[in-house]
Short mmCIF file of C-alpha atoms in Angstrom, two decimals:
data_model
loop_
_atom_site.label_atom_id
_atom_site.label_comp_id
_atom_site.label_asym_id
_atom_site.label_seq_id
_atom_site.Cartn_x
_atom_site.Cartn_y
_atom_site.Cartn_z
CA UNK A 15 0.01 0.02 -0.01
CA UNK A 16 2.80 2.39 0.90
CA UNK A 17 4.63 1.65 -2.32
CA UNK A 18 1.51 2.71 -4.31
CA UNK A 19 1.21 5.82 -2.21
CA UNK A 20 4.88 6.71 -2.86
CA UNK A 21 4.29 6.23 -6.66
CA UNK A 22 1.36 8.56 -6.57
CA UNK A 23 3.34 11.08 -4.50
CA UNK A 24 6.03 10.97 -7.18
CA UNK A 25 3.34 11.62 -9.80
CA UNK A 26 2.15 14.61 -7.77
CA UNK A 27 5.70 16.00 -7.55
CA UNK A 28 6.24 15.53 -11.28
CA UNK A 29 3.01 17.43 -12.08
CA UNK A 30 3.96 20.23 -9.65
CA UNK A 31 7.25 20.62 -11.45
CA UNK A 32 5.45 20.63 -14.89
CA UNK A 33 2.99 23.36 -13.69
CA UNK A 34 5.79 25.36 -12.15
CA UNK A 35 7.73 25.25 -15.47
CA UNK A 36 4.57 26.40 -17.28
CA UNK A 37 4.25 29.32 -14.86
CA UNK A 38 7.88 30.19 -15.31
CA UNK A 39 7.45 30.10 -19.10
CA UNK A 40 4.36 32.19 -19.18
CA UNK A 41 5.99 34.90 -17.06
CA UNK A 42 9.03 34.91 -19.28
CA UNK A 43 6.83 35.23 -22.38
CA UNK A 44 4.93 38.08 -20.88
CA UNK A 45 8.13 39.87 -19.91
CA UNK A 46 9.61 39.27 -23.43
CA UNK A 47 6.42 40.63 -25.07
CA UNK A 48 6.71 43.75 -22.87
CA UNK A 49 10.45 44.38 -23.33
CA UNK A 50 10.61 43.51 -27.03
CA UNK A 51 7.33 45.25 -27.89
CA UNK A 52 5.80 42.07 -29.44
CA UNK A 53 2.05 42.05 -28.59
CA UNK A 54 1.51 39.07 -30.83
CA UNK A 55 3.14 36.97 -28.05
CA UNK A 56 -0.07 37.55 -26.07
CA UNK A 57 -1.81 34.73 -27.99
CA UNK A 58 0.93 32.29 -26.91
CA UNK A 59 0.60 33.50 -23.34
CA UNK A 60 -3.17 32.85 -23.44
CA UNK A 61 -2.57 29.35 -24.80
CA UNK A 62 -0.11 28.59 -21.99
CA UNK A 63 -2.62 30.03 -19.57
CA UNK A 64 -5.15 27.42 -20.54
CA UNK A 65 -2.51 24.74 -20.01
CA UNK A 66 -1.85 26.10 -16.46
CA UNK A 67 -5.64 25.82 -15.74
CA UNK A 68 -5.57 22.17 -16.92
CA UNK A 69 -2.62 21.34 -14.84
CA UNK A 70 -4.33 22.80 -11.80
CA UNK A 71 -7.29 20.45 -12.33
CA UNK A 72 -4.97 17.40 -12.83
CA UNK A 73 -3.05 18.10 -9.68
CA UNK A 74 -6.25 18.57 -7.64
CA UNK A 75 -7.40 15.16 -8.87
CA UNK A 76 -4.14 13.52 -7.87
CA UNK A 77 -4.30 15.10 -4.37
CA UNK A 78 -7.88 13.98 -3.82
CA UNK A 79 -6.98 10.41 -4.85
CA UNK A 80 -4.07 10.40 -2.43
CA UNK A 81 -6.34 11.66 0.41
CA UNK A 82 -9.26 9.36 -0.32
CA UNK A 83 -7.63 6.12 -1.46
CA UNK A 84 -4.55 6.09 0.72
CA UNK A 85 -3.84 6.58 4.43
CA UNK A 86 -1.22 9.44 4.57
CA UNK A 87 0.72 10.02 7.76
CA UNK A 88 0.91 13.57 9.17
CA UNK A 89 3.81 14.80 7.05
CA UNK A 90 2.33 13.32 3.88
CA UNK A 91 -1.00 14.99 4.71
CA UNK A 92 0.75 18.38 5.12
CA UNK A 93 2.53 17.95 1.80
CA UNK A 94 -0.68 17.05 -0.05
CA UNK A 95 -2.56 19.89 1.61
CA UNK A 96 0.22 22.29 0.70
CA UNK A 97 0.15 21.15 -2.88
CA UNK A 98 -3.63 21.93 -3.06
CA UNK A 99 -2.97 25.44 -1.71
CA UNK A 100 0.02 25.92 -4.00
CA UNK A 101 -1.71 25.17 -7.22
CA UNK A 102 -4.22 27.93 -6.46
CA UNK A 103 -1.35 30.39 -6.32
CA UNK A 104 0.21 29.00 -9.43
CA UNK A 105 -3.06 29.32 -11.29
CA UNK A 106 -3.28 32.99 -10.26
CA UNK A 107 0.31 33.51 -11.42
CA UNK A 108 -0.82 32.25 -14.83
CA UNK A 109 -3.76 34.64 -14.83
CA UNK A 110 -1.57 37.64 -13.94
CA UNK A 111 0.83 36.79 -16.67
CA UNK A 112 -2.10 36.76 -19.12
CA UNK A 113 -3.26 40.04 -17.72
CA UNK A 114 0.21 41.50 -18.51
CA UNK A 115 0.07 40.19 -22.03
CA UNK A 116 -3.41 41.64 -22.58
CA UNK A 117 -2.17 45.15 -21.73
CA UNK A 118 0.79 45.18 -24.09
CA UNK A 119 -1.15 45.77 -27.30
CA UNK A 120 -2.44 49.03 -25.86
CA UNK A 121 1.12 50.40 -25.27
CA UNK A 122 1.18 51.66 -28.85
CA UNK A 123 4.41 49.90 -29.73
CA UNK A 124 6.28 51.35 -26.77
CA UNK A 125 8.02 48.99 -24.39
CA UNK A 126 8.93 48.74 -20.70
CA UNK A 127 12.66 49.21 -21.55
CA UNK A 128 12.24 52.88 -20.70
CA UNK A 129 12.16 51.77 -17.14
CA UNK A 130 15.30 49.86 -16.18
CA UNK A 131 13.63 48.12 -13.21
CA UNK A 132 11.13 46.12 -15.26
CA UNK A 133 13.62 43.45 -16.45
CA UNK A 134 15.08 42.67 -12.99
CA UNK A 135 11.63 42.66 -11.49
CA UNK A 136 10.35 40.12 -14.08
CA UNK A 137 13.56 37.97 -13.65
CA UNK A 138 13.25 38.05 -9.83
CA UNK A 139 9.56 37.02 -10.00
CA UNK A 140 10.39 34.23 -12.39
CA UNK A 141 13.17 32.92 -10.14
CA UNK A 142 10.91 33.04 -7.11
CA UNK A 143 8.33 30.84 -8.86
CA UNK A 144 10.94 28.34 -9.98
CA UNK A 145 12.65 28.13 -6.54
CA UNK A 146 9.36 27.85 -4.66
CA UNK A 147 8.37 24.71 -6.70
CA UNK A 148 11.93 23.26 -6.30
CA UNK A 149 11.66 23.88 -2.56
CA UNK A 150 8.42 21.92 -2.43
CA UNK A 151 9.77 18.92 -4.37
CA UNK A 152 12.95 18.89 -2.36
CA UNK A 153 11.14 19.71 0.94
CA UNK A 154 13.88 22.31 1.36
CA UNK A 155 12.93 24.95 3.97
CA UNK A 156 16.16 26.92 3.38
CA UNK A 157 15.30 27.39 -0.32
CA UNK A 158 11.70 28.36 0.67
CA UNK A 159 13.15 30.94 3.03
CA UNK A 160 15.31 32.33 0.31
CA UNK A 161 12.24 32.77 -1.93
CA UNK A 162 10.45 34.70 0.86
CA UNK A 163 13.51 36.96 1.32
CA UNK A 164 13.75 37.44 -2.48
CA UNK A 165 10.34 39.09 -2.48
CA UNK A 166 12.01 42.29 -1.17
CA UNK A 167 13.79 42.61 -4.55
CA UNK A 168 10.47 42.53 -6.46
CA UNK A 169 8.94 44.98 -3.99
CA UNK A 170 11.88 47.38 -4.25
CA UNK A 171 11.69 47.26 -8.10
CA UNK A 172 7.99 47.98 -7.92
CA UNK A 173 8.43 51.06 -5.66
CA UNK A 174 11.04 52.44 -8.02
CA UNK A 175 8.90 51.81 -11.08
CA UNK A 176 5.94 53.53 -9.40
CA UNK A 177 8.08 56.54 -8.49
CA UNK A 178 9.46 56.81 -12.04
CA UNK A 179 5.94 56.65 -13.53
CA UNK A 180 4.60 59.26 -11.19
CA UNK A 181 7.48 61.54 -12.34
CA UNK A 182 6.65 60.63 -15.95
CA UNK A 183 3.06 61.76 -15.62
CA UNK A 184 4.01 65.00 -13.76
CA UNK A 185 6.60 65.90 -16.53
CA UNK A 186 4.35 64.96 -19.46
CA UNK A 187 0.57 64.48 -19.00
CA UNK A 188 0.28 63.00 -22.52
CA UNK A 189 2.10 59.94 -21.22
CA UNK A 190 -0.62 59.38 -18.58
CA UNK A 191 -2.38 56.43 -20.11
CA UNK A 192 0.90 54.74 -21.03
CA UNK A 193 2.19 55.24 -17.54
CA UNK A 194 -0.95 53.85 -16.00
CA UNK A 195 -0.73 50.72 -18.20
CA UNK A 196 2.89 50.21 -17.13
CA UNK A 197 1.94 50.67 -13.49
CA UNK A 198 -0.70 47.90 -13.87
CA UNK A 199 1.89 45.61 -15.42
CA UNK A 200 4.35 46.35 -12.63
CA UNK A 201 1.61 45.58 -10.03
CA UNK A 202 0.96 42.24 -11.74
CA UNK A 203 4.63 41.36 -11.50
CA UNK A 204 4.62 42.38 -7.81
CA UNK A 205 1.55 40.14 -7.23
CA UNK A 206 3.40 37.22 -8.88
CA UNK A 207 6.11 37.62 -6.34
CA UNK A 208 3.45 37.59 -3.56
CA UNK A 209 2.07 34.31 -4.86
CA UNK A 210 5.52 32.76 -5.02
CA UNK A 211 5.99 33.90 -1.42
CA UNK A 212 2.71 32.11 -0.54
CA UNK A 213 3.91 28.95 -2.22
CA UNK A 214 7.20 29.12 -0.23
CA UNK A 215 5.29 29.59 2.99
CA UNK A 216 3.22 26.49 2.24
CA UNK A 217 6.43 24.55 1.60
CA UNK A 218 7.56 25.52 5.09
CA UNK A 219 4.26 24.37 6.47
CA UNK A 220 4.46 21.04 4.66
CA UNK A 221 7.89 20.32 6.38
CA UNK A 222 7.46 21.95 9.81
CA UNK A 223 3.70 21.98 10.36
CA UNK A 224 3.90 25.62 11.16
CA UNK A 225 2.22 28.21 8.87
CA UNK A 226 3.74 31.69 8.89
CA UNK A 227 1.51 34.27 10.51
CA UNK A 228 -0.30 31.74 12.73
#
């Protein structure tokens, strides 16, 4: 019985890695569309977004089978429960990457390269997602903690972008709509970082049984 459980747990981990890779890819595509000024990439982002949604349903199904058909011990139960919470955050990451891609066609051919903090913010958010999933699979609380700490980088980038955009509007009111669109995009990247932080906190819970903030 335990062998079967372990096999299904490996299946869960594999699917979590696949979903994490999809999330990483969709963030990278959105960032590329923004920085390269290629709004046609938005269609590919939308397609990958549907794949993220499908993966969420598949992982939920695996988790429910593990809970209903097997007899998990406490640590196993925490790991499965954490996975159920994590896929919700990953699905929202996919949604926010899609939201970024949907705004890009309205930028009128301009790109986020005018703001030097967009690229490091996107790269940091992407790394957080990748590392948070790796932390789950490895049950690595140190890696999870580093993800949580890394959120400061995304937050700092967001604050600088916000300040730059406010100055842009004050200096040239005709850039108002463009600046607001970029601010929305920056906020979505900041939220992606928040969701990756949530994932890392669930990893810590799955290992220690302690959920941050409780």
